[in-house]
Short mmCIF file of C-alpha atoms in Angstrom, two decimals:
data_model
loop_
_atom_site.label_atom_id
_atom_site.label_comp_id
_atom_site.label_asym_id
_atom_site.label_seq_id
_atom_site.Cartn_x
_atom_site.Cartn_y
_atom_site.Cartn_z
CA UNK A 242 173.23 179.88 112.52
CA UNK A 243 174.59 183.18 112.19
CA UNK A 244 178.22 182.95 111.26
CA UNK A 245 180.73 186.16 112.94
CA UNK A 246 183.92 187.78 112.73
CA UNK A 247 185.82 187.65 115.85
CA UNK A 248 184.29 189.60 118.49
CA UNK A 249 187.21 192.92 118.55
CA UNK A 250 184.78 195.47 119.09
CA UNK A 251 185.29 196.92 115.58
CA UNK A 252 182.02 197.72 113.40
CA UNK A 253 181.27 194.88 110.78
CA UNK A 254 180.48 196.19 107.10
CA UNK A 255 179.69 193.93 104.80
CA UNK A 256 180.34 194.56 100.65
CA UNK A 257 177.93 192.24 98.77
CA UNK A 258 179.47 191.99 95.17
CA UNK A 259 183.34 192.48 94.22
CA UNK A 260 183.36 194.44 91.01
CA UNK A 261 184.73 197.61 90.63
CA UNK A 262 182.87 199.33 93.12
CA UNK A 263 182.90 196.98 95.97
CA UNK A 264 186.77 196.18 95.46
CA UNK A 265 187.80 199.63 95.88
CA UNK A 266 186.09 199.56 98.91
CA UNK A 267 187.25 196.70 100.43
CA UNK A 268 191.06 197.95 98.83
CA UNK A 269 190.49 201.31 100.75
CA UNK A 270 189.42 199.62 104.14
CA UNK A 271 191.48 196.34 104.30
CA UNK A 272 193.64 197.46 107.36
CA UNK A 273 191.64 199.94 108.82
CA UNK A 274 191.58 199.73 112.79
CA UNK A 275 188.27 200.89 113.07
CA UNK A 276 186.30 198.38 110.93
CA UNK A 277 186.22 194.06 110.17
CA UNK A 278 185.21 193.92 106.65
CA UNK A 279 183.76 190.84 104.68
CA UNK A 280 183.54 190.84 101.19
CA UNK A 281 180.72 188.65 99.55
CA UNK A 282 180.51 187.27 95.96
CA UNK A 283 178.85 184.35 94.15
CA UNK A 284 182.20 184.39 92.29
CA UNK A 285 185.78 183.56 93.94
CA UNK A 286 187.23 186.24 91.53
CA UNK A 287 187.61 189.71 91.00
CA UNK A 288 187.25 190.30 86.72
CA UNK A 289 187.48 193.06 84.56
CA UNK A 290 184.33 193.66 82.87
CA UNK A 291 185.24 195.94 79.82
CA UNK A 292 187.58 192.99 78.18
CA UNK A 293 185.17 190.66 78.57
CA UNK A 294 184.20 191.08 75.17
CA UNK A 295 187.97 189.80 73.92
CA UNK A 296 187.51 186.63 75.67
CA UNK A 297 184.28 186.37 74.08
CA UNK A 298 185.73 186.60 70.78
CA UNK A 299 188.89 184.49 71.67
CA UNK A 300 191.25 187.58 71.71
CA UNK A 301 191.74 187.15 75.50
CA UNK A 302 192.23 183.77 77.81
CA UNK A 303 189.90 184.60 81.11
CA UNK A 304 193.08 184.26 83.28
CA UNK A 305 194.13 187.48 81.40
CA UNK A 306 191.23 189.53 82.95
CA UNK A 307 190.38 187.62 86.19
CA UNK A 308 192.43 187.33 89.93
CA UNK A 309 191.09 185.30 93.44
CA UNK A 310 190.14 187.23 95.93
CA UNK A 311 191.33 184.91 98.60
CA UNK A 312 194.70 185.72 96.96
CA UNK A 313 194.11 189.37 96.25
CA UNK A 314 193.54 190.05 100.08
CA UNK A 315 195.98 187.25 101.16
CA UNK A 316 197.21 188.77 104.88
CA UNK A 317 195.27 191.91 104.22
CA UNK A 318 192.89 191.46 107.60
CA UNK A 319 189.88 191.14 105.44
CA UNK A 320 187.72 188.26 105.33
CA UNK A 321 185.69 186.84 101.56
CA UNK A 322 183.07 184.44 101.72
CA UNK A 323 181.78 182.94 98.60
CA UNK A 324 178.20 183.25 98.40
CA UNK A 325 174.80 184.21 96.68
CA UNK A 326 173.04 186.71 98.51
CA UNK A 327 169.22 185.59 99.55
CA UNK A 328 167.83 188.10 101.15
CA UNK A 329 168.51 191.22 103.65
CA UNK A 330 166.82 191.83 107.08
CA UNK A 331 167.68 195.55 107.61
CA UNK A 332 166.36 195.62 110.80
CA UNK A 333 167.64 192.86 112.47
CA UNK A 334 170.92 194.08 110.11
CA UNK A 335 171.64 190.21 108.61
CA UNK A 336 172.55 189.17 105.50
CA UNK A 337 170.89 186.02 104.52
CA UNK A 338 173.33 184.01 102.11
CA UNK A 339 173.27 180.41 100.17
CA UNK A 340 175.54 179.32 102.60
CA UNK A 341 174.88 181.28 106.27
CA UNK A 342 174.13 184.70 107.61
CA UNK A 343 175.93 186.91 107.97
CA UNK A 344 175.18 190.34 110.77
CA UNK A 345 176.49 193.67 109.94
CA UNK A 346 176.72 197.13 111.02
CA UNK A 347 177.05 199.05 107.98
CA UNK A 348 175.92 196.44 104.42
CA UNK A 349 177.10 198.12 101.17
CA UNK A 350 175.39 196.95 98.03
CA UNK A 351 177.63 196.72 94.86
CA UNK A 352 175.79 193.82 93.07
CA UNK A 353 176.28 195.60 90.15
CA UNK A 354 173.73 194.61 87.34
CA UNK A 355 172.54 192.13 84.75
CA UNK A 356 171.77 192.16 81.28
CA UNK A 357 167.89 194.04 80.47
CA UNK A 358 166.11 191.93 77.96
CA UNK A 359 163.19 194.35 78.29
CA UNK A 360 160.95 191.75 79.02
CA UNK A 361 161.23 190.26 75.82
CA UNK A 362 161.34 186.26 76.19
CA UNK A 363 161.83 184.76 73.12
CA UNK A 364 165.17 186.97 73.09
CA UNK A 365 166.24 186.28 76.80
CA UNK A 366 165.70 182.44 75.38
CA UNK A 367 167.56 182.55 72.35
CA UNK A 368 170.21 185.12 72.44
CA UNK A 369 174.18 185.84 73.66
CA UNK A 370 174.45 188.13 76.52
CA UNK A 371 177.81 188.90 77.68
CA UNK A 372 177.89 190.15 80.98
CA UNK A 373 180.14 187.51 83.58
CA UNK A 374 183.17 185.39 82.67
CA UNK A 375 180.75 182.54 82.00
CA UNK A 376 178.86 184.64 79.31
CA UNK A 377 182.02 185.20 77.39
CA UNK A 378 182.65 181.73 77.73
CA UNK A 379 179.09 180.79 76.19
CA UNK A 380 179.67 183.22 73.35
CA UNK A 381 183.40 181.64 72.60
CA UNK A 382 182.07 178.64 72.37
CA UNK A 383 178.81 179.11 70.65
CA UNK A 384 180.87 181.14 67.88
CA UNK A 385 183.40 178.37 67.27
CA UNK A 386 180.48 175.84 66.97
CA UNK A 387 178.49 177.24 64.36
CA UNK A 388 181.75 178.07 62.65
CA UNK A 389 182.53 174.06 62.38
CA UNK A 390 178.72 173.65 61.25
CA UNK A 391 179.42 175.80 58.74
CA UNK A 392 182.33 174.56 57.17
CA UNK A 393 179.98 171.40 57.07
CA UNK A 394 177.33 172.85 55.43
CA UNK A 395 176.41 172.46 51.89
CA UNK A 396 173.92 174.83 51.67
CA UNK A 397 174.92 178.22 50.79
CA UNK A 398 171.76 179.55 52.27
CA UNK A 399 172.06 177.66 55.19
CA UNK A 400 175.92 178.79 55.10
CA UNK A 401 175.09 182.03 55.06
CA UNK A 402 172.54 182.01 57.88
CA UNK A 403 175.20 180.65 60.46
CA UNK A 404 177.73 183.23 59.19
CA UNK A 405 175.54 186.19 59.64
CA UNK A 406 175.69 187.50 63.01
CA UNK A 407 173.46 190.37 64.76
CA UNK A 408 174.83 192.60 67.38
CA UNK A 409 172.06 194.57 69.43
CA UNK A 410 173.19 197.32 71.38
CA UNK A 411 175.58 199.87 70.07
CA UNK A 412 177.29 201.06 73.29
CA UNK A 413 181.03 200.36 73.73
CA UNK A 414 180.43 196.18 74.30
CA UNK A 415 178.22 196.27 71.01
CA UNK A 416 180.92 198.02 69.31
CA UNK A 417 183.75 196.76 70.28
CA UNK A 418 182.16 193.08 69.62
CA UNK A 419 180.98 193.88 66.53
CA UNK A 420 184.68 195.22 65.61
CA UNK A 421 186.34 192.30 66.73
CA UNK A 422 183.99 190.02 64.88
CA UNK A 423 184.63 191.83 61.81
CA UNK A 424 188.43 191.65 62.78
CA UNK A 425 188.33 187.25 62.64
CA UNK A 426 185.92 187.45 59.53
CA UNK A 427 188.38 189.01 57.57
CA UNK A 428 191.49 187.77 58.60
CA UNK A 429 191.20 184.54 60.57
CA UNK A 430 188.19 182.76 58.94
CA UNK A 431 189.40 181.85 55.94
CA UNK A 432 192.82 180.45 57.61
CA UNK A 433 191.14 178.65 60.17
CA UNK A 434 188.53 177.16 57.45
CA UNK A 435 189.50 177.26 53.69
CA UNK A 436 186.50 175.58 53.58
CA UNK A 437 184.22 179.52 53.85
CA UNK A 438 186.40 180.99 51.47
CA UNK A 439 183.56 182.96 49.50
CA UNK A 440 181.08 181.68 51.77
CA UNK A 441 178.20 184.56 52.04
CA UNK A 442 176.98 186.27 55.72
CA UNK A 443 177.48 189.73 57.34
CA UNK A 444 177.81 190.78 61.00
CA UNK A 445 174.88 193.78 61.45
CA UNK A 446 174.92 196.26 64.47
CA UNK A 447 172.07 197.58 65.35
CA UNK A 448 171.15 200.41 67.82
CA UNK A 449 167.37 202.03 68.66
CA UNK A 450 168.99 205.47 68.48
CA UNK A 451 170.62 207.98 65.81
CA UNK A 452 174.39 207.06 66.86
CA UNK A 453 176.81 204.37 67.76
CA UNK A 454 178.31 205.36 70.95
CA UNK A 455 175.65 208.08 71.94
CA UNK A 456 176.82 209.88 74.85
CA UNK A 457 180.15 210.58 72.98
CA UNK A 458 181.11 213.61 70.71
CA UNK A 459 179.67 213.93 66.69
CA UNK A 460 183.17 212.84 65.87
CA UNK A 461 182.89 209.58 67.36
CA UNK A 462 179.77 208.44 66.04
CA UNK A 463 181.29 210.10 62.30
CA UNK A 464 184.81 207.89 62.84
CA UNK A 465 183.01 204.65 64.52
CA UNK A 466 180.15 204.14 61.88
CA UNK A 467 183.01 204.64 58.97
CA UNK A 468 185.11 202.36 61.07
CA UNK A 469 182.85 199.83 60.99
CA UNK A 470 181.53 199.86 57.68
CA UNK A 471 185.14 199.86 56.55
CA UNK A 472 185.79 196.47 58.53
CA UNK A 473 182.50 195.43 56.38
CA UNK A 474 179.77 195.95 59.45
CA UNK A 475 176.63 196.47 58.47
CA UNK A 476 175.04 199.76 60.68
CA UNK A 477 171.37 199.86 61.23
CA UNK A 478 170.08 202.72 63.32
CA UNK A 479 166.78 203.86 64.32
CA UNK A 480 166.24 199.99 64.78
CA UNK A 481 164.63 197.85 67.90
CA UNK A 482 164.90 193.87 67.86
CA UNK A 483 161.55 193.01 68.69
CA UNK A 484 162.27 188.84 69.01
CA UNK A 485 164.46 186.04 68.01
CA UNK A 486 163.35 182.75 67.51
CA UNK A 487 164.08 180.33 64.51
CA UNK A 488 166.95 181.71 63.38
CA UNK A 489 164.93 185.21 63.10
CA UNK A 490 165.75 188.50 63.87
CA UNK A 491 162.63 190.55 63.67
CA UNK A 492 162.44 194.70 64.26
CA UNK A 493 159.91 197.00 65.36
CA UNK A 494 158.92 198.00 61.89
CA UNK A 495 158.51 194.30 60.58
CA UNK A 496 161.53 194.34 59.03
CA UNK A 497 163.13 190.26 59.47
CA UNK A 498 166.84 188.99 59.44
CA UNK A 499 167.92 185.51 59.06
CA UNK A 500 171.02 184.88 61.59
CA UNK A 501 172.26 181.87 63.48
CA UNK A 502 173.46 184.41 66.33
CA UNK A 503 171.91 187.34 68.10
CA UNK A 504 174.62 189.12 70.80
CA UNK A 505 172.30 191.08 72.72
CA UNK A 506 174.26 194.39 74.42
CA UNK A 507 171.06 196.48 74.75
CA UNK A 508 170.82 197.30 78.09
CA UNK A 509 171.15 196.39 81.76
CA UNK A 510 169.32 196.36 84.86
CA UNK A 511 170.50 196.92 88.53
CA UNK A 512 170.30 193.31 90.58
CA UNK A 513 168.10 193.71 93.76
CA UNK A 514 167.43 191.75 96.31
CA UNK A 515 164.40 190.35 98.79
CA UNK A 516 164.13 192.45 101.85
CA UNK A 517 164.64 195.97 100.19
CA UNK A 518 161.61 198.23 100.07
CA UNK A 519 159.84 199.01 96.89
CA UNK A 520 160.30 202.96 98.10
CA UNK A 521 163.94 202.69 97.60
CA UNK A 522 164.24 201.57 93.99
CA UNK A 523 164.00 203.89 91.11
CA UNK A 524 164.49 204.20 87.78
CA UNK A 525 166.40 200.57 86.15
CA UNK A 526 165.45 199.22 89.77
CA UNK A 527 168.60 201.34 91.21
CA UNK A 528 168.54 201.53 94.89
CA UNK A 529 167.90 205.42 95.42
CA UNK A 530 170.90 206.87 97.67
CA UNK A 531 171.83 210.51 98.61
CA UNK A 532 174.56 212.27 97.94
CA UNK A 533 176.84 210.03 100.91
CA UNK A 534 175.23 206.37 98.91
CA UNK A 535 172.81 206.20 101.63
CA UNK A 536 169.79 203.90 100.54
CA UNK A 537 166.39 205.89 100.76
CA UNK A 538 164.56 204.62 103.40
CA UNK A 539 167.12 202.16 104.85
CA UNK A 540 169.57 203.06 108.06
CA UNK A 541 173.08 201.92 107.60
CA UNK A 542 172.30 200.60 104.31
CA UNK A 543 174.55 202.13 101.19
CA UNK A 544 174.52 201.04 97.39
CA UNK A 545 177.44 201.95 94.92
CA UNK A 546 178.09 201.69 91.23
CA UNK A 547 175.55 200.45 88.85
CA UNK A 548 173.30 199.31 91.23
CA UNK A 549 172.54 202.36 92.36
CA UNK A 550 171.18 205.92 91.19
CA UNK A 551 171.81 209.17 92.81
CA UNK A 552 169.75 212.39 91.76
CA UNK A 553 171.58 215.13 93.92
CA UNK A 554 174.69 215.90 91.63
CA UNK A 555 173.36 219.16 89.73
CA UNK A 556 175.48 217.49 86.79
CA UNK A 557 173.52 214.53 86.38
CA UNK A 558 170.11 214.98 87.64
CA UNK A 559 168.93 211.75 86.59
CA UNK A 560 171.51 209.81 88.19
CA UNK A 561 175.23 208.78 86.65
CA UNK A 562 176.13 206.49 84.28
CA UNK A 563 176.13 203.23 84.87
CA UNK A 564 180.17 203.00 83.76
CA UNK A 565 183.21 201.37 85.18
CA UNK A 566 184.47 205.10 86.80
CA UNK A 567 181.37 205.52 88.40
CA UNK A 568 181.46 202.41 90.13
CA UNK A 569 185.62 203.34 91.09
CA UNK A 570 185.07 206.92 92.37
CA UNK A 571 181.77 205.69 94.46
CA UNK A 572 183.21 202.75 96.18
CA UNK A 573 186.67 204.97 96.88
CA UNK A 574 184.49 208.05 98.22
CA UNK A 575 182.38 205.44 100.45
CA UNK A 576 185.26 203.79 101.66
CA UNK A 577 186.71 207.46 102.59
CA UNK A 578 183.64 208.32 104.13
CA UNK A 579 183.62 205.39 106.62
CA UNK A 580 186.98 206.13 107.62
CA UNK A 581 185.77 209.84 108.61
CA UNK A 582 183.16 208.28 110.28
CA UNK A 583 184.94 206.21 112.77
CA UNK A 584 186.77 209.83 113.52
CA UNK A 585 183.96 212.09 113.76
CA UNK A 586 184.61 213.59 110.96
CA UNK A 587 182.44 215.44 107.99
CA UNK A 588 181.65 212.81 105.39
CA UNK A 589 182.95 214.21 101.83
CA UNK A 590 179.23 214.13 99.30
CA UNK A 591 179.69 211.88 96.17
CA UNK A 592 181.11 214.09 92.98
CA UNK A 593 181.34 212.30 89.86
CA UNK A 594 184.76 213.24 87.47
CA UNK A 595 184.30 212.20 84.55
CA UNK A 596 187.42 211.78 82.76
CA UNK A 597 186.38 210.54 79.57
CA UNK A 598 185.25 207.78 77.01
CA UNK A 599 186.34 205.56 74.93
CA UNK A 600 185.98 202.48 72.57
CA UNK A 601 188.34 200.28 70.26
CA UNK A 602 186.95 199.38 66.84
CA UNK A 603 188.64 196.49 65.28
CA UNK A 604 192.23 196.28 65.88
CA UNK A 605 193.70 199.30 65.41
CA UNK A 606 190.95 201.91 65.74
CA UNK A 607 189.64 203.49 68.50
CA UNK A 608 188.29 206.93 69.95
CA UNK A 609 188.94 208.90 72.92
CA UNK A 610 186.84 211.68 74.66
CA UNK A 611 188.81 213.43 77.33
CA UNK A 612 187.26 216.72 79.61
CA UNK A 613 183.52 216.27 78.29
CA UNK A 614 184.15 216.45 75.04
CA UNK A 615 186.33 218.99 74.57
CA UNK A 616 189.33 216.90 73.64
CA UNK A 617 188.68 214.33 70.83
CA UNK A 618 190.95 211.66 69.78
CA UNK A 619 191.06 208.72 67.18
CA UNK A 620 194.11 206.69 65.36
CA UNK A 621 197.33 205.90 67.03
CA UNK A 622 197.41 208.63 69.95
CA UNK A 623 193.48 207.26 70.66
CA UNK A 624 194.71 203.49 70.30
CA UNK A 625 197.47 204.13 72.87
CA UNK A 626 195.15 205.93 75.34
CA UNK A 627 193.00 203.02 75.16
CA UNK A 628 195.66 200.09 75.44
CA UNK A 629 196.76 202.23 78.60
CA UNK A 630 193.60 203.06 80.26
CA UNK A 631 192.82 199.48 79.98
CA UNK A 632 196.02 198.12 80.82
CA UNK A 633 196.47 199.97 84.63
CA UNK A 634 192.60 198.92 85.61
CA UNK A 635 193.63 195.43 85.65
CA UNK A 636 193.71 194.43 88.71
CA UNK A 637 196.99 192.46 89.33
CA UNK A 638 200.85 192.89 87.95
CA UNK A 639 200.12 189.07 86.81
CA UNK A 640 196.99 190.09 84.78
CA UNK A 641 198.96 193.16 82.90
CA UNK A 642 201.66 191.12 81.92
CA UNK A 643 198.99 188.09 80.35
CA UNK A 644 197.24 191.05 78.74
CA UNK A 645 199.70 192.89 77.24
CA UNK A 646 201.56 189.62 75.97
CA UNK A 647 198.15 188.59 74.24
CA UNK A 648 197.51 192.31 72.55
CA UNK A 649 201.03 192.30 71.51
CA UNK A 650 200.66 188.64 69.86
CA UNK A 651 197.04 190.00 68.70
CA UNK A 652 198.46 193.13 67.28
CA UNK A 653 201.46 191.64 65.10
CA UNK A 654 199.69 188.71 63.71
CA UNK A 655 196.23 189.76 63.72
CA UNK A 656 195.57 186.01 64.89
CA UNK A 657 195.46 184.31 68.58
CA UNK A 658 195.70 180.82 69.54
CA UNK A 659 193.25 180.98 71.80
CA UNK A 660 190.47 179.34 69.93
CA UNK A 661 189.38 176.56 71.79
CA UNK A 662 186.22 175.16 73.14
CA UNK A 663 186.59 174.28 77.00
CA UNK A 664 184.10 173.11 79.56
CA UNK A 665 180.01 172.36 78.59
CA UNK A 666 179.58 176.19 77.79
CA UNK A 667 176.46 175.08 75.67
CA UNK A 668 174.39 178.24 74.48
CA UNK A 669 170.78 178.15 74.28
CA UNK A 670 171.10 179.40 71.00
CA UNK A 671 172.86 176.28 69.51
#
């Protein structure tokens, strides 16, 4: 049974995935005359992936960083239906879902992607991933439980195995987890549980390349290594986790680590989907668009924001970055470019602006690069840029105010109540 929009004579599109990229479209189009738009998502909430990591670490509740969409687009003329996406027909133009199908005119693919375990099983088994509200969840959870089993423990070895964590991945989420981590070692642990006071274990980062934080400026990776190592992070670069099992982080070389936890921030790869040719996926299984987010090979079909990749910007011939302002700009171009569509006129090509980079380090710290590099920041004026940047991407008044109340409390006691284990959130890993 195919389920429809009243018949007004407008042309359907359909946004499969409500992230950044596919909310800025749906934002842009909501009471557009020309179009009906339906916005699908597994989830029934819009969340804000780059402070995922605080409610991970118990920093942030997931209220603070998550808003329904029913009542984002209450009386907005656009409809959301809660669903997984099965597969696509593109010529018959339906959308197969867990729950219906929907048809379509114009589909727009924001599914954004998933963590990339690069294939490696006994680490997709055994480690933290943190990519969805549930993930963070998992990783509160899992943290605060092998925190009790250590204050348990009599074993200092054994101690010191569940207190040494290893964070793979050092991007902005490896990072900033592995400063916040550091953060609660030294200043929360031993007031939550006397009981560690002394107790042995170190939280490692480790990255395959020469840098933390590689696509920023020299003086980033300079401030962010001494950062860390000041917080008491261990830095190990020019290493690859090879596999995790027993309690065993092993590397490329040989080289093996005893830890409890593995958080693995390595990599990600673009979700796809049954019904889309082989031909239109490239590199990270990106659906290939031009310069408009067309999908190679596919009519009517578009894909925005990390799930796609888009080789005609002279500036980044091997596609964008898969970051949070990529996904914004994309799905507000593509939202512009239907509505010049409906009136015949020239569609605008995609133009990435990429107005900077950034990443917190521990409480206080954090770096900035504005205009490519040509502006560097780090201290307070970075710290403020941050809180800011962050702070105005949040999607609702109600979510600013939860936020900013929670940094504030963070900030002045370097403690949070927010501790707590709710729900089954068992990790694999425990």
């Amino acid at each position: 049974m195919i389920s429809t929009t009243p018949n007004s004579g407008k042309k359907k599109i359909v946004i499969v995935g409500g992230g950044f990229a596919g909310l800025n479209v749906a934002q842009h189009l909501y009471k557009n005359k020309h179009y009906e738009v339906t916005l699908v998502d597994k989830n029934n909430y819009n969340y804000f992936t780059p402070l995922l990591y605080q409610v991970a670490t118990s920093f942030l509740e997931p209220s603070s960083i998550s808003y329904p969409f029913r009542k984002l687009f209450r009386d907005k003329h656009l409809t959301f239906r809660m669903a997984g996406v099965v597969k696509v027909d593109p010529v018959a133009k339906i959308v197969y879902l867990t729950n219906g199908e929907l048809p379509y005119d114009y589909l727009v693919f924001a599914a954004g992607a998933s963590t990339n375990f690069y294939g490696i099983e006994s680490i997709r088994q055994n480690a933290i991933s943190l990519k969805e509200i549930d993930d963070a969840l998992r990783m509160r959870n899992a943290l605060i439980k092998t925190m009790e089993q250590a204050a348990i423990t009599t074993d200092p070895e054994e101690r010191r195995k569940l207190l040494t964590i290893v964070v793979a991945g050092g991007g902005p989420t490896g990072v900033e987890v592995a400063g916040m981590l550091a953060e609660m070692k030294k200043f929360i642990l031993k007031k939550d549980y006397p009981e560690l006071d002394g107790a042995k274990g170190k939280i490692y980062i480790v990255d395959g390349g020469a840098n933390l934080l590689a696509p920023m400026s020299d003086k980033t990776h300079k401030e962010t290594r001494q950062a860390l190592i000041e917080l008491g992070v261990e830095v190990k670069l020019n290493a690859h986790v090879s596999d995790f099992s027993d309690g065993v982080v092993t590397f490329a070389d040989g080289e093996k680590l005893e830890a409890k936890t593995l958080i693995w921030a390595a990599g990600i790869i673009a979700n796809t989907f049954e019904g889309i040719p082989a031909t239109s996926l490239g590199i990270g299984r990106r659906m290939i668009t031009d310069e408009y987010n067309r999908v190679k090979d596919l009519e009517d079909v578009y894909a925005i924001g990390d799930i796609s990749v888009q080789t005609t910007d002279p500036l980044y011939p091997k596609g964008h970055p898969q970051l949070a302002q990529v996904a914004i700009q994309t799905g507000r171009n593509t939202a512009k470019n239907f509505v010049a569509m409906a009136k015949g006129k020239p569609l605008k090509p995609f133009k990435y602006f990429d107005r900077g980079d950034m990443a917190i380090v521990g409480r206080h710290n954090a770096v900035v690069d504005l205009f490519k590099h040509k502006v560097h920041l780090s201290g307070i004026a970075a710290l403020f840029v941050w809180l800011f940047i962050h702070l105005i991407s949040l999607v609702n008044y109600n979510n600013k105010i939860k936020t900013l109340y929670n940094w504030a409390v963070a900030f002045l006691t370097r403690d949070q109540a927010l501790r707590m284990i709710f729900g089954k959130g068992e990790n694999k890993a425990t």
